Tab-separated table of C-alpha atoms in Angstrom:
chain	number	residue	atom	x	y	z
M	1154	UNK	CA	14.471	25.307	6.192
M	1155	UNK	CA	16.365	23.003	8.595
M	1156	UNK	CA	14.754	21.558	11.711
M	1157	UNK	CA	16.560	22.611	14.927
M	1158	UNK	CA	19.454	20.773	15.912
M	1159	UNK	CA	18.554	18.295	18.772
M	1160	UNK	CA	21.952	16.276	18.739
M	1161	UNK	CA	23.698	18.241	21.475
M	1162	UNK	CA	20.519	17.779	24.027
M	1163	UNK	CA	20.427	13.951	23.163
M	1164	UNK	CA	24.019	13.409	23.565
M	1165	UNK	CA	23.905	15.484	27.048
M	1166	UNK	CA	20.952	13.181	28.253
M	1167	UNK	CA	22.292	9.916	26.611
M	1168	UNK	CA	26.399	10.575	27.166
M	1169	UNK	CA	27.153	6.811	26.836
M	1170	UNK	CA	25.537	6.625	23.160
M	1171	UNK	CA	27.992	4.391	20.842
M	1172	UNK	CA	25.657	4.760	17.706
M	1173	UNK	CA	25.912	7.540	15.098
M	1174	UNK	CA	23.794	10.685	15.600
M	1175	UNK	CA	23.509	13.236	12.515
M	1176	UNK	CA	21.309	16.342	12.555
M	1177	UNK	CA	19.296	17.614	9.630
M	1178	UNK	CA	20.243	14.491	7.441
M	1179	UNK	CA	19.086	14.323	3.823
M	1180	UNK	CA	17.057	11.017	3.530
M	1181	UNK	CA	16.138	11.427	-0.317
M	1182	UNK	CA	19.311	9.166	-0.993
M	1183	UNK	CA	18.110	6.579	1.164
M	1184	UNK	CA	14.753	5.941	-0.717
M	1185	UNK	CA	14.342	4.276	-3.849
M	1186	UNK	CA	12.156	7.079	-4.853
M	1187	UNK	CA	15.119	9.345	-4.452
M	1188	UNK	CA	12.860	12.093	-2.999
M	1189	UNK	CA	12.028	13.812	0.169
M	1190	UNK	CA	13.515	16.162	2.991
M	1191	UNK	CA	15.952	15.556	5.786
M	1192	UNK	CA	15.621	13.942	9.281
M	1193	UNK	CA	15.689	16.184	12.116
M	1194	UNK	CA	17.843	13.688	13.730
M	1195	UNK	CA	18.959	10.477	12.176
M	1196	UNK	CA	20.547	7.838	14.313
M	1197	UNK	CA	22.122	4.420	13.546
M	1198	UNK	CA	22.499	2.347	16.801
M	1199	UNK	CA	25.395	0.070	17.351
M	1200	UNK	CA	23.376	-2.843	18.485
M	1201	UNK	CA	19.901	-3.582	20.451
M	1202	UNK	CA	21.579	-2.233	23.796
M	1203	UNK	CA	22.407	1.213	22.174
M	1204	UNK	CA	18.910	1.595	20.580
M	1205	UNK	CA	17.356	0.532	23.676
M	1206	UNK	CA	19.789	3.064	25.788
M	1207	UNK	CA	18.872	6.037	23.442
M	1208	UNK	CA	15.246	5.322	23.694
M	1209	UNK	CA	15.132	4.895	27.301
M	1210	UNK	CA	16.689	8.442	27.510
M	1211	UNK	CA	14.661	10.195	24.787
M	1212	UNK	CA	12.009	12.713	26.019
M	1213	UNK	CA	8.492	11.210	25.324
M	1214	UNK	CA	7.608	14.086	23.427
M	1215	UNK	CA	10.138	13.678	20.626
M	1216	UNK	CA	8.735	11.376	17.720
M	1217	UNK	CA	10.654	8.480	16.634
M	1218	UNK	CA	10.444	6.948	13.127
M	1219	UNK	CA	12.187	3.889	11.825
M	1220	UNK	CA	13.100	3.337	8.252
M	1221	UNK	CA	14.839	0.560	6.368
M	1222	UNK	CA	16.075	0.168	2.759
M	1223	UNK	CA	13.559	2.829	1.872
M	1224	UNK	CA	11.894	0.645	-0.957
M	1225	UNK	CA	8.168	1.065	0.079
M	1226	UNK	CA	8.582	4.633	1.146
M	1227	UNK	CA	7.466	7.960	0.331
M	1228	UNK	CA	9.259	10.572	2.768
M	1229	UNK	CA	7.479	13.977	2.264
M	1230	UNK	CA	9.673	17.074	1.201
M	1231	UNK	CA	9.390	18.810	4.248
M	1232	UNK	CA	11.247	15.758	6.134
M	1233	UNK	CA	10.584	13.874	9.195
M	1234	UNK	CA	10.616	15.555	12.535
M	1235	UNK	CA	12.377	13.855	15.726
M	1236	UNK	CA	14.699	11.126	15.504
M	1237	UNK	CA	14.653	8.753	12.601
M	1238	UNK	CA	16.316	5.276	13.409
M	1239	UNK	CA	17.893	3.333	10.606
M	1240	UNK	CA	19.193	0.126	11.368
M	1241	UNK	CA	22.427	-1.001	9.677
M	1242	UNK	CA	25.785	-2.607	10.070
M	1243	UNK	CA	26.799	-6.125	11.611
M	1244	UNK	CA	24.630	-5.813	14.570
M	1245	UNK	CA	21.322	-5.772	12.562
M	1246	UNK	CA	22.819	-7.492	9.425
M	1247	UNK	CA	23.550	-10.916	10.057
M	1248	UNK	CA	21.931	-14.213	9.207
M	1249	UNK	CA	22.372	-17.298	10.911
M	1250	UNK	CA	21.124	-20.960	10.818
M	1251	UNK	CA	19.657	-22.442	13.986
M	1252	UNK	CA	18.611	-25.792	14.908
M	1253	UNK	CA	15.094	-27.336	13.731
M	1254	UNK	CA	15.360	-26.008	10.129
M	1255	UNK	CA	15.385	-22.340	11.371
M	1256	UNK	CA	17.036	-19.118	10.236
M	1257	UNK	CA	17.602	-16.030	12.155
M	1258	UNK	CA	18.019	-12.468	10.315
M	1259	UNK	CA	18.616	-9.220	11.549
M	1260	UNK	CA	15.859	-6.703	10.307
M	1261	UNK	CA	18.629	-4.875	8.233
M	1262	UNK	CA	18.806	-7.854	6.105
M	1263	UNK	CA	17.442	-7.425	2.514
M	1264	UNK	CA	14.896	-9.990	1.832
M	1265	UNK	CA	16.543	-11.056	-1.249
M	1266	UNK	CA	19.546	-12.216	1.251
M	1267	UNK	CA	17.441	-14.429	3.347
M	1268	UNK	CA	15.763	-16.354	0.536
M	1269	UNK	CA	19.331	-16.701	-0.936
M	1270	UNK	CA	20.701	-17.932	2.401
M	1271	UNK	CA	17.747	-20.239	2.964
M	1272	UNK	CA	18.408	-21.417	-0.629
M	1273	UNK	CA	22.182	-22.281	-0.216
M	1274	UNK	CA	21.157	-24.232	3.233
M	1275	UNK	CA	18.467	-26.396	1.753
M	1276	UNK	CA	15.811	-24.614	3.718
M	1277	UNK	CA	12.606	-24.609	1.555
M	1278	UNK	CA	9.660	-22.077	2.258
M	1279	UNK	CA	11.559	-18.840	1.861
M	1280	UNK	CA	12.081	-18.525	-1.708
M	1281	UNK	CA	9.189	-16.018	-1.969
M	1282	UNK	CA	11.646	-13.377	-0.437
M	1283	UNK	CA	13.386	-13.444	-3.428
M	1284	UNK	CA	10.536	-11.036	-5.110
M	1285	UNK	CA	10.198	-8.822	-2.216
M	1286	UNK	CA	12.140	-5.573	-2.345
M	1287	UNK	CA	13.387	-3.799	1.252
M	1288	UNK	CA	14.535	-5.658	4.151
M	1289	UNK	CA	12.988	-7.973	6.788
M	1290	UNK	CA	12.012	-4.904	9.208
M	1291	UNK	CA	9.571	-4.146	6.737
M	1292	UNK	CA	8.320	-7.321	5.955
M	1293	UNK	CA	7.323	-7.729	9.730
M	1294	UNK	CA	5.771	-4.803	9.809
M	1295	UNK	CA	3.465	-5.101	6.734
M	1296	UNK	CA	3.614	-9.080	6.591
M	1297	UNK	CA	5.312	-8.771	3.384
M	1298	UNK	CA	4.472	-11.411	0.666
M	1299	UNK	CA	4.751	-12.528	-3.098
M	1300	UNK	CA	4.393	-15.359	-5.380
M	1301	UNK	CA	2.279	-17.245	-3.098
M	1302	UNK	CA	4.076	-16.938	0.208
M	1303	UNK	CA	3.655	-14.084	3.372
M	1304	UNK	CA	5.538	-13.612	6.202
M	1305	UNK	CA	3.114	-14.905	8.704
M	1306	UNK	CA	3.664	-18.371	6.808
M	1307	UNK	CA	7.498	-18.685	8.200
M	1308	UNK	CA	7.904	-16.195	11.077
M	1309	UNK	CA	8.447	-18.069	14.430
M	1310	UNK	CA	9.252	-14.833	16.442
M	1311	UNK	CA	10.645	-11.358	16.425
M	1312	UNK	CA	12.470	-9.347	18.805
M	1313	UNK	CA	12.650	-5.258	19.095
M	1314	UNK	CA	13.194	-2.501	21.183
M	1315	UNK	CA	10.023	-0.539	22.696
M	1316	UNK	CA	9.742	3.430	22.753
M	1317	UNK	CA	10.512	2.860	26.532
M	1318	UNK	CA	13.651	1.217	25.875
M	1319	UNK	CA	12.620	-2.296	26.767
M	1320	UNK	CA	13.982	-5.466	24.835
M	1321	UNK	CA	11.149	-7.786	24.148
M	1322	UNK	CA	10.350	-10.588	22.121
M	1323	UNK	CA	6.879	-11.224	20.173
M	1324	UNK	CA	5.536	-14.697	19.278
M	1325	UNK	CA	3.820	-14.840	15.892
M	1326	UNK	CA	0.508	-14.817	17.570
M	1327	UNK	CA	1.405	-11.489	19.137
M	1328	UNK	CA	2.331	-9.929	15.845
M	1329	UNK	CA	-1.672	-10.267	14.649
M	1330	UNK	CA	-0.589	-10.659	11.069
M	1331	UNK	CA	-3.517	-9.694	8.549
M	1332	UNK	CA	-3.125	-8.796	4.733
M	1333	UNK	CA	-0.296	-6.488	4.429
M	1334	UNK	CA	-0.218	-5.397	7.806
M	1335	UNK	CA	0.379	-6.374	11.675
M	1336	UNK	CA	-1.179	-5.614	14.634
M	1337	UNK	CA	2.575	-5.008	15.770
M	1338	UNK	CA	2.625	-1.908	13.141
M	1339	UNK	CA	0.535	-0.029	15.513
M	1340	UNK	CA	2.745	-0.502	18.580
M	1341	UNK	CA	6.126	1.535	19.068
M	1342	UNK	CA	8.552	-1.271	18.496
M	1343	UNK	CA	11.590	-1.264	16.609
M	1344	UNK	CA	12.052	-4.554	15.318
M	1345	UNK	CA	15.852	-5.937	15.337
M	1346	UNK	CA	15.915	-9.602	14.388
M	1347	UNK	CA	13.398	-12.219	13.249
M	1348	UNK	CA	13.416	-16.079	13.547
M	1349	UNK	CA	11.946	-18.063	10.662
M	1350	UNK	CA	10.901	-21.722	10.213
M	1351	UNK	CA	11.864	-23.352	6.880
M	1352	UNK	CA	11.819	-26.962	6.049
M	1353	UNK	CA	14.086	-29.340	4.588
M	1354	UNK	CA	14.455	-28.792	0.731
M	1355	UNK	CA	16.364	-29.586	-2.308
M	1356	UNK	CA	18.876	-26.856	-3.015
M	1357	UNK	CA	18.403	-27.047	-6.788
M	1358	UNK	CA	14.399	-26.862	-6.687
M	1359	UNK	CA	14.650	-24.073	-4.652
M	1360	UNK	CA	17.281	-22.360	-6.937
M	1361	UNK	CA	14.842	-22.876	-9.488
M	1362	UNK	CA	11.950	-21.523	-7.993
M	1363	UNK	CA	13.944	-18.476	-6.965
M	1364	UNK	CA	14.968	-18.057	-10.587
M	1365	UNK	CA	11.093	-18.322	-11.518
M	1366	UNK	CA	10.451	-15.545	-9.197
M	1367	UNK	CA	13.233	-13.344	-10.293
M	1368	UNK	CA	12.221	-13.595	-14.112
M	1369	UNK	CA	8.458	-12.971	-13.309
M	1370	UNK	CA	9.408	-10.183	-11.413
M	1371	UNK	CA	11.844	-8.721	-14.187
M	1372	UNK	CA	9.202	-9.443	-16.881
M	1373	UNK	CA	6.368	-7.582	-15.048
M	1374	UNK	CA	7.614	-4.823	-12.888
M	1375	UNK	CA	9.850	-1.738	-13.401
M	1376	UNK	CA	12.528	-2.773	-11.344
M	1377	UNK	CA	15.217	-0.656	-13.063
M	1378	UNK	CA	13.144	2.807	-12.291
M	1379	UNK	CA	13.084	4.953	-9.150
M	1380	UNK	CA	10.058	3.450	-7.570
M	1381	UNK	CA	8.620	2.055	-4.293
M	1382	UNK	CA	7.373	-1.175	-5.336
M	1383	UNK	CA	3.626	-2.031	-5.230
M	1384	UNK	CA	1.565	1.104	-4.476
M	1385	UNK	CA	-1.542	-0.033	-3.370
M	1386	UNK	CA	-2.934	-2.924	-1.348
M	1387	UNK	CA	-5.433	-5.240	-3.495
M	1388	UNK	CA	-8.802	-4.708	-2.447
M	1389	UNK	CA	-11.306	-7.326	-1.623
M	1390	UNK	CA	-12.803	-8.768	-4.696
M	1391	UNK	CA	-10.543	-6.881	-6.956
M	1392	UNK	CA	-6.685	-6.448	-7.948
M	1393	UNK	CA	-5.079	-2.868	-7.886
M	1394	UNK	CA	-3.641	-2.668	-11.214
M	1395	UNK	CA	-6.625	-3.849	-13.023
M	1396	UNK	CA	-8.753	-1.080	-11.553
M	1397	UNK	CA	-6.086	1.486	-11.949
M	1398	UNK	CA	-5.915	0.257	-15.772
M	1399	UNK	CA	-9.582	0.322	-16.081
M	1400	UNK	CA	-9.612	3.889	-14.631
M	1401	UNK	CA	-7.356	5.213	-17.629
M	1402	UNK	CA	-4.326	5.755	-15.373
M	1403	UNK	CA	-1.753	3.728	-17.264
M	1404	UNK	CA	1.200	6.479	-18.021
M	1405	UNK	CA	-0.784	9.049	-15.889
M	1406	UNK	CA	1.806	11.782	-14.765
M	1407	UNK	CA	1.877	14.664	-12.019
M	1408	UNK	CA	5.329	16.592	-12.341
M	1409	UNK	CA	8.078	14.363	-12.662
M	1410	UNK	CA	6.064	11.246	-11.117
M	1411	UNK	CA	4.188	8.658	-13.575
M	1412	UNK	CA	2.219	5.666	-13.256
M	1413	UNK	CA	4.339	3.051	-14.825
M	1414	UNK	CA	3.582	1.809	-18.089
M	1415	UNK	CA	4.793	-1.786	-17.545
M	1416	UNK	CA	2.657	-2.134	-14.188
M	1417	UNK	CA	0.498	0.723	-13.532
M	1418	UNK	CA	0.180	-0.301	-9.573
M	1419	UNK	CA	3.730	1.041	-9.603
M	1420	UNK	CA	4.722	4.847	-9.613
M	1421	UNK	CA	8.207	6.161	-10.720
M	1422	UNK	CA	10.142	9.085	-10.268
M	1423	UNK	CA	10.996	9.807	-13.858
M	1424	UNK	CA	13.518	12.492	-12.951
M	1425	UNK	CA	13.073	15.715	-10.851
M	1426	UNK	CA	9.661	14.404	-8.935
M	1427	UNK	CA	9.448	15.619	-5.681
M	1428	UNK	CA	7.743	13.741	-2.952
M	1429	UNK	CA	4.639	15.681	-3.542
M	1430	UNK	CA	4.467	14.733	-7.056
M	1431	UNK	CA	4.656	11.148	-6.111
M	1432	UNK	CA	2.018	11.139	-3.320
M	1433	UNK	CA	-0.288	13.400	-5.297
M	1434	UNK	CA	-0.078	11.327	-8.313
M	1435	UNK	CA	-1.024	8.212	-6.107
M	1436	UNK	CA	-4.047	10.413	-4.351
M	1437	UNK	CA	-5.038	11.270	-7.906
M	1438	UNK	CA	-5.033	7.345	-9.135
M	1439	UNK	CA	-7.028	6.632	-6.030
M	1440	UNK	CA	-9.851	9.404	-6.835
M	1441	UNK	CA	-10.025	8.145	-10.329
M	1442	UNK	CA	-10.601	4.623	-9.495
M	1443	UNK	CA	-13.042	5.478	-6.832
M	1444	UNK	CA	-15.056	7.373	-9.599
M	1445	UNK	CA	-14.796	4.517	-11.891
M	1446	UNK	CA	-15.352	1.616	-10.035
M	1447	UNK	CA	-16.288	2.488	-6.659
M	1448	UNK	CA	-13.257	0.600	-4.971
M	1449	UNK	CA	-11.189	2.805	-2.432
M	1450	UNK	CA	-7.664	1.718	-2.960
M	1451	UNK	CA	-5.320	1.794	0.561
M	1452	UNK	CA	-1.753	2.828	0.097
M	1453	UNK	CA	0.622	0.037	0.525
M	1454	UNK	CA	3.443	2.381	0.291
M	1455	UNK	CA	4.163	4.115	3.974
M	1456	UNK	CA	4.330	7.969	3.746
M	1457	UNK	CA	6.262	9.866	6.407
M	1458	UNK	CA	7.087	13.136	7.331
M	1459	UNK	CA	5.752	16.814	6.838
M	1460	UNK	CA	4.946	18.756	3.572
M	1461	UNK	CA	7.241	21.454	2.629
Protein backbone atom coordinates (compact mmCIF):
# COMPACT_ATOMS: atom_id res chain seq x y z
CA UNK A 1 0.00 0.00 0.00
CA UNK A 2 1.51 3.40 -0.97
CA UNK A 3 2.15 6.12 1.56
CA UNK A 4 0.06 9.28 1.65
CA UNK A 5 1.39 11.88 -0.81
CA UNK A 6 3.05 14.67 1.17
CA UNK A 7 4.55 16.47 -1.82
CA UNK A 8 1.81 19.10 -2.21
CA UNK A 9 1.95 20.02 1.49
CA UNK A 10 5.74 20.27 1.40
CA UNK A 11 5.77 22.46 -1.69
CA UNK A 12 3.11 24.69 -0.16
CA UNK A 13 5.23 25.25 2.95
CA UNK A 14 8.49 25.54 0.97
CA UNK A 15 7.50 27.25 -2.31
CA UNK A 16 11.08 28.25 -3.21
CA UNK A 17 12.38 24.68 -3.16
CA UNK A 18 14.70 24.03 -6.11
CA UNK A 19 15.42 20.32 -5.69
CA UNK A 20 13.48 17.33 -7.00
CA UNK A 21 10.63 16.02 -4.85
CA UNK A 22 9.05 12.65 -5.70
CA UNK A 23 6.22 10.86 -3.88
CA UNK A 24 6.20 7.07 -3.28
CA UNK A 25 9.48 6.58 -5.10
CA UNK A 26 10.80 3.01 -5.18
CA UNK A 27 14.16 2.64 -3.44
CA UNK A 28 15.05 -0.96 -4.32
CA UNK A 29 16.88 0.18 -7.44
CA UNK A 30 19.02 2.53 -5.36
CA UNK A 31 20.37 -0.17 -3.04
CA UNK A 32 23.03 -2.74 -3.82
CA UNK A 33 20.83 -5.54 -2.46
CA UNK A 34 18.07 -4.47 -4.87
CA UNK A 35 15.39 -4.98 -2.21
CA UNK A 36 12.99 -2.80 -0.25
CA UNK A 37 9.93 -0.60 -0.53
CA UNK A 38 9.37 3.05 -1.47
CA UNK A 39 10.25 6.37 0.09
CA UNK A 40 7.15 8.31 1.09
CA UNK A 41 9.00 11.34 -0.31
CA UNK A 42 12.36 11.20 -2.07
CA UNK A 43 14.11 14.57 -2.13
CA UNK A 44 17.25 15.40 -4.09
CA UNK A 45 18.37 18.91 -3.04
CA UNK A 46 20.02 21.34 -5.42
CA UNK A 47 22.72 22.31 -2.90
CA UNK A 48 23.38 22.86 0.83
CA UNK A 49 21.16 25.92 0.99
CA UNK A 50 18.26 24.12 -0.71
CA UNK A 51 18.55 21.25 1.78
CA UNK A 52 18.69 23.71 4.68
CA UNK A 53 15.62 25.49 3.34
CA UNK A 54 13.56 22.30 3.16
CA UNK A 55 14.57 21.16 6.63
CA UNK A 56 13.78 24.56 8.14
CA UNK A 57 10.25 24.42 6.68
CA UNK A 58 9.51 20.74 7.33
CA UNK A 59 7.21 20.00 10.30
CA UNK A 60 9.12 18.42 13.19
CA UNK A 61 6.89 15.34 13.19
CA UNK A 62 7.93 14.39 9.63
CA UNK A 63 10.87 11.96 9.87
CA UNK A 64 13.94 12.59 7.74
CA UNK A 65 16.26 9.81 6.54
CA UNK A 66 19.37 10.18 4.39
CA UNK A 67 20.69 7.51 2.05
CA UNK A 68 23.80 7.49 -0.10
CA UNK A 69 24.83 4.96 -2.73
CA UNK A 70 22.89 2.23 -0.93
CA UNK A 71 25.88 -0.07 -0.56
CA UNK A 72 25.66 -0.73 3.17
CA UNK A 73 21.91 -0.63 3.48
CA UNK A 74 18.77 -2.72 3.79
CA UNK A 75 15.54 -0.84 3.07
CA UNK A 76 12.70 -2.86 4.57
CA UNK A 77 9.86 -4.01 2.34
CA UNK A 78 7.31 -1.54 3.69
CA UNK A 79 9.49 1.39 2.69
CA UNK A 80 10.61 4.49 4.56
CA UNK A 81 8.03 6.96 5.89
CA UNK A 82 8.65 10.70 5.79
CA UNK A 83 11.29 12.39 3.66
CA UNK A 84 14.26 10.44 2.31
CA UNK A 85 17.12 12.70 1.28
CA UNK A 86 19.51 11.47 -1.39
CA UNK A 87 22.39 13.76 -2.25
CA UNK A 88 23.65 13.80 -5.81
CA UNK A 89 24.67 15.99 -8.71
CA UNK A 90 27.43 18.56 -8.98
CA UNK A 91 26.75 20.26 -5.64
CA UNK A 92 27.53 17.12 -3.64
CA UNK A 93 29.70 15.23 -6.12
CA UNK A 94 32.77 17.40 -6.55
CA UNK A 95 36.36 16.86 -5.42
CA UNK A 96 38.78 19.76 -4.96
CA UNK A 97 42.42 19.92 -3.89
CA UNK A 98 43.26 22.50 -1.24
CA UNK A 99 46.51 23.87 0.13
CA UNK A 100 48.40 21.98 2.80
CA UNK A 101 47.98 18.57 1.12
CA UNK A 102 44.24 18.59 1.72
CA UNK A 103 41.33 17.33 -0.33
CA UNK A 104 37.67 18.32 -0.08
CA UNK A 105 34.93 16.02 -1.32
CA UNK A 106 31.16 16.15 -1.45
CA UNK A 107 29.45 13.40 0.47
CA UNK A 108 27.88 11.92 -2.67
CA UNK A 109 31.35 11.16 -4.04
CA UNK A 110 32.10 7.40 -4.07
CA UNK A 111 34.94 6.47 -1.73
CA UNK A 112 36.87 4.94 -4.61
CA UNK A 113 36.87 8.27 -6.49
CA UNK A 114 38.42 10.00 -3.48
CA UNK A 115 41.18 7.39 -3.44
CA UNK A 116 41.80 7.87 -7.15
CA UNK A 117 41.80 11.67 -6.97
CA UNK A 118 44.25 11.61 -4.09
CA UNK A 119 46.49 9.19 -5.96
CA UNK A 120 46.43 11.32 -9.10
CA UNK A 121 47.52 14.28 -6.97
CA UNK A 122 50.31 12.24 -5.27
CA UNK A 123 48.51 12.53 -1.93
CA UNK A 124 49.24 9.56 0.29
CA UNK A 125 47.05 8.30 3.16
CA UNK A 126 43.72 7.94 1.34
CA UNK A 127 44.38 4.80 -0.71
CA UNK A 128 42.39 2.64 1.75
CA UNK A 129 39.19 4.20 0.40
CA UNK A 130 39.79 2.18 -2.76
CA UNK A 131 38.55 -0.89 -0.87
CA UNK A 132 35.36 0.61 0.60
CA UNK A 133 32.03 0.53 -1.25
CA UNK A 134 29.71 3.47 -0.81
CA UNK A 135 30.10 7.21 -0.59
CA UNK A 136 31.86 9.71 1.67
CA UNK A 137 28.62 10.47 3.54
CA UNK A 138 28.40 6.92 4.79
CA UNK A 139 32.12 6.86 5.55
CA UNK A 140 31.68 9.83 7.88
CA UNK A 141 28.78 8.36 9.78
CA UNK A 142 30.31 4.92 10.31
CA UNK A 143 34.03 5.73 10.38
CA UNK A 144 34.49 3.48 7.37
CA UNK A 145 37.83 1.77 7.06
CA UNK A 146 39.68 -1.05 5.36
CA UNK A 147 43.19 -2.34 4.73
CA UNK A 148 44.75 -0.58 7.69
CA UNK A 149 43.11 2.83 7.33
CA UNK A 150 40.02 4.50 8.80
CA UNK A 151 38.17 7.74 8.17
CA UNK A 152 39.24 9.02 11.57
CA UNK A 153 42.87 8.85 10.42
CA UNK A 154 42.40 11.43 7.66
CA UNK A 155 39.37 13.60 8.41
CA UNK A 156 39.91 17.27 9.30
CA UNK A 157 36.29 18.44 9.41
CA UNK A 158 32.83 17.78 7.99
CA UNK A 159 30.13 20.20 6.84
CA UNK A 160 26.45 19.41 7.15
CA UNK A 161 22.89 20.59 7.74
CA UNK A 162 20.97 20.04 10.98
CA UNK A 163 17.34 18.94 11.18
CA UNK A 164 16.44 22.56 11.96
CA UNK A 165 18.08 23.75 8.75
CA UNK A 166 21.31 25.14 10.19
CA UNK A 167 24.52 24.72 8.18
CA UNK A 168 27.31 23.62 10.54
CA UNK A 169 30.93 22.43 10.43
CA UNK A 170 32.14 19.74 12.83
CA UNK A 171 35.79 19.32 13.74
CA UNK A 172 37.44 15.92 13.90
CA UNK A 173 37.02 15.92 17.69
CA UNK A 174 33.32 16.76 17.41
CA UNK A 175 32.77 13.76 15.13
CA UNK A 176 33.51 11.43 18.06
CA UNK A 177 34.83 8.55 15.99
CA UNK A 178 34.86 5.01 17.37
CA UNK A 179 35.14 1.62 15.64
CA UNK A 180 32.70 1.67 12.71
CA UNK A 181 30.72 4.49 14.25
CA UNK A 182 30.76 8.16 15.17
CA UNK A 183 28.98 10.26 17.76
CA UNK A 184 27.75 12.35 14.84
CA UNK A 185 25.67 9.38 13.67
CA UNK A 186 23.34 9.95 16.63
CA UNK A 187 22.83 13.62 15.76
CA UNK A 188 20.33 14.93 13.22
CA UNK A 189 22.95 16.12 10.75
CA UNK A 190 23.05 15.41 7.03
CA UNK A 191 26.68 15.70 5.96
CA UNK A 192 27.31 17.46 2.66
CA UNK A 193 31.12 17.66 2.36
CA UNK A 194 34.32 16.61 4.10
CA UNK A 195 37.88 17.91 4.30
CA UNK A 196 40.67 15.32 4.37
CA UNK A 197 44.34 15.57 5.26
CA UNK A 198 46.78 13.72 3.05
CA UNK A 199 50.55 13.78 2.90
CA UNK A 200 52.99 14.07 0.01
CA UNK A 201 53.64 10.72 -1.62
CA UNK A 202 54.93 8.95 -4.69
CA UNK A 203 52.20 8.53 -7.28
CA UNK A 204 53.49 5.17 -8.49
CA UNK A 205 53.65 3.76 -4.95
CA UNK A 206 50.17 5.05 -4.14
CA UNK A 207 48.81 3.44 -7.32
CA UNK A 208 50.54 0.19 -6.42
CA UNK A 209 48.86 0.27 -3.00
CA UNK A 210 45.45 0.84 -4.59
CA UNK A 211 46.08 -2.03 -7.00
CA UNK A 212 46.94 -4.25 -4.03
CA UNK A 213 43.71 -3.23 -2.26
CA UNK A 214 41.69 -3.91 -5.41
CA UNK A 215 43.21 -7.35 -5.95
CA UNK A 216 42.73 -8.33 -2.30
CA UNK A 217 39.09 -7.27 -2.41
CA UNK A 218 38.35 -9.06 -5.67
CA UNK A 219 40.02 -12.23 -4.42
CA UNK A 220 38.21 -12.36 -1.07
CA UNK A 221 34.83 -10.66 -1.47
CA UNK A 222 31.75 -11.39 -3.64
CA UNK A 223 31.83 -7.92 -5.21
CA UNK A 224 29.97 -9.02 -8.36
CA UNK A 225 26.94 -10.18 -6.36
CA UNK A 226 23.99 -8.21 -5.04
CA UNK A 227 25.42 -7.63 -1.60
CA UNK A 228 25.67 -4.94 1.06
CA UNK A 229 29.32 -5.33 1.93
CA UNK A 230 30.50 -6.41 5.35
CA UNK A 231 27.40 -7.38 7.35
CA UNK A 232 28.56 -7.48 10.97
CA UNK A 233 31.18 -5.60 12.96
CA UNK A 234 34.15 -7.56 14.23
CA UNK A 235 33.53 -8.07 17.96
CA UNK A 236 36.32 -7.43 20.42
CA UNK A 237 38.40 -10.58 20.57
CA UNK A 238 37.06 -12.15 17.39
CA UNK A 239 36.50 -11.87 13.66
CA UNK A 240 32.91 -11.93 12.43
CA UNK A 241 33.57 -14.16 9.43
CA UNK A 242 35.36 -16.77 11.52
CA UNK A 243 32.55 -16.85 14.07
CA UNK A 244 29.95 -17.19 11.30
CA UNK A 245 31.91 -19.97 9.66
CA UNK A 246 32.40 -21.82 12.95
CA UNK A 247 28.64 -21.65 13.55
CA UNK A 248 28.05 -23.51 10.28
CA UNK A 249 26.47 -20.57 8.46
CA UNK A 250 28.55 -20.49 5.27
CA UNK A 251 26.05 -20.89 2.40
CA UNK A 252 23.02 -20.69 4.74
CA UNK A 253 19.83 -19.54 2.96
CA UNK A 254 16.58 -17.81 3.87
CA UNK A 255 14.34 -17.38 0.84
CA UNK A 256 16.37 -15.72 -1.89
CA UNK A 257 19.08 -14.55 0.51
CA UNK A 258 22.28 -16.48 1.17
CA UNK A 259 25.42 -16.22 3.28
CA UNK A 260 28.22 -15.94 0.73
CA UNK A 261 30.28 -19.08 0.17
CA UNK A 262 33.23 -16.84 -0.72
CA UNK A 263 33.20 -14.60 2.38
CA UNK A 264 30.69 -15.48 5.06
CA UNK A 265 30.43 -11.99 6.54
CA UNK A 266 28.65 -11.05 3.31
CA UNK A 267 24.97 -11.69 2.58
CA UNK A 268 23.84 -11.86 -1.04
CA UNK A 269 20.57 -11.63 -2.92
CA UNK A 270 20.66 -14.68 -5.17
CA UNK A 271 17.64 -13.35 -7.08
CA UNK A 272 14.12 -12.65 -5.89
CA UNK A 273 15.05 -12.03 -2.25
CA UNK A 274 12.96 -9.66 -0.18
CA UNK A 275 14.37 -7.32 2.43
CA UNK A 276 12.74 -9.59 5.02
CA UNK A 277 14.75 -12.53 3.60
CA UNK A 278 18.04 -10.62 3.89
CA UNK A 279 17.39 -9.25 7.36
CA UNK A 280 15.94 -12.55 8.56
CA UNK A 281 19.03 -14.38 7.34
CA UNK A 282 21.22 -11.92 9.21
CA UNK A 283 19.25 -12.44 12.42
CA UNK A 284 19.49 -16.22 12.03
CA UNK A 285 23.26 -15.89 11.63
CA UNK A 286 23.40 -13.78 14.80
CA UNK A 287 21.36 -16.39 16.68
CA UNK A 288 23.55 -19.29 15.58
CA UNK A 289 26.78 -17.44 16.37
CA UNK A 290 25.50 -16.53 19.84
CA UNK A 291 24.51 -20.16 20.50
CA UNK A 292 27.81 -21.50 19.20
CA UNK A 293 30.37 -19.09 20.64
CA UNK A 294 28.61 -16.68 22.97
CA UNK A 295 29.52 -13.70 20.77
CA UNK A 296 26.67 -11.34 19.97
CA UNK A 297 27.31 -9.92 16.52
CA UNK A 298 26.30 -6.31 15.87
CA UNK A 299 25.00 -5.21 12.49
CA UNK A 300 27.33 -3.06 10.42
CA UNK A 301 24.76 -2.78 7.62
CA UNK A 302 22.12 -0.12 8.30
CA UNK A 303 18.50 -1.27 8.26
CA UNK A 304 15.87 1.38 7.58
CA UNK A 305 12.12 1.60 7.18
CA UNK A 306 9.17 -0.55 8.14
CA UNK A 307 8.25 -4.16 7.45
CA UNK A 308 5.63 -4.85 4.79
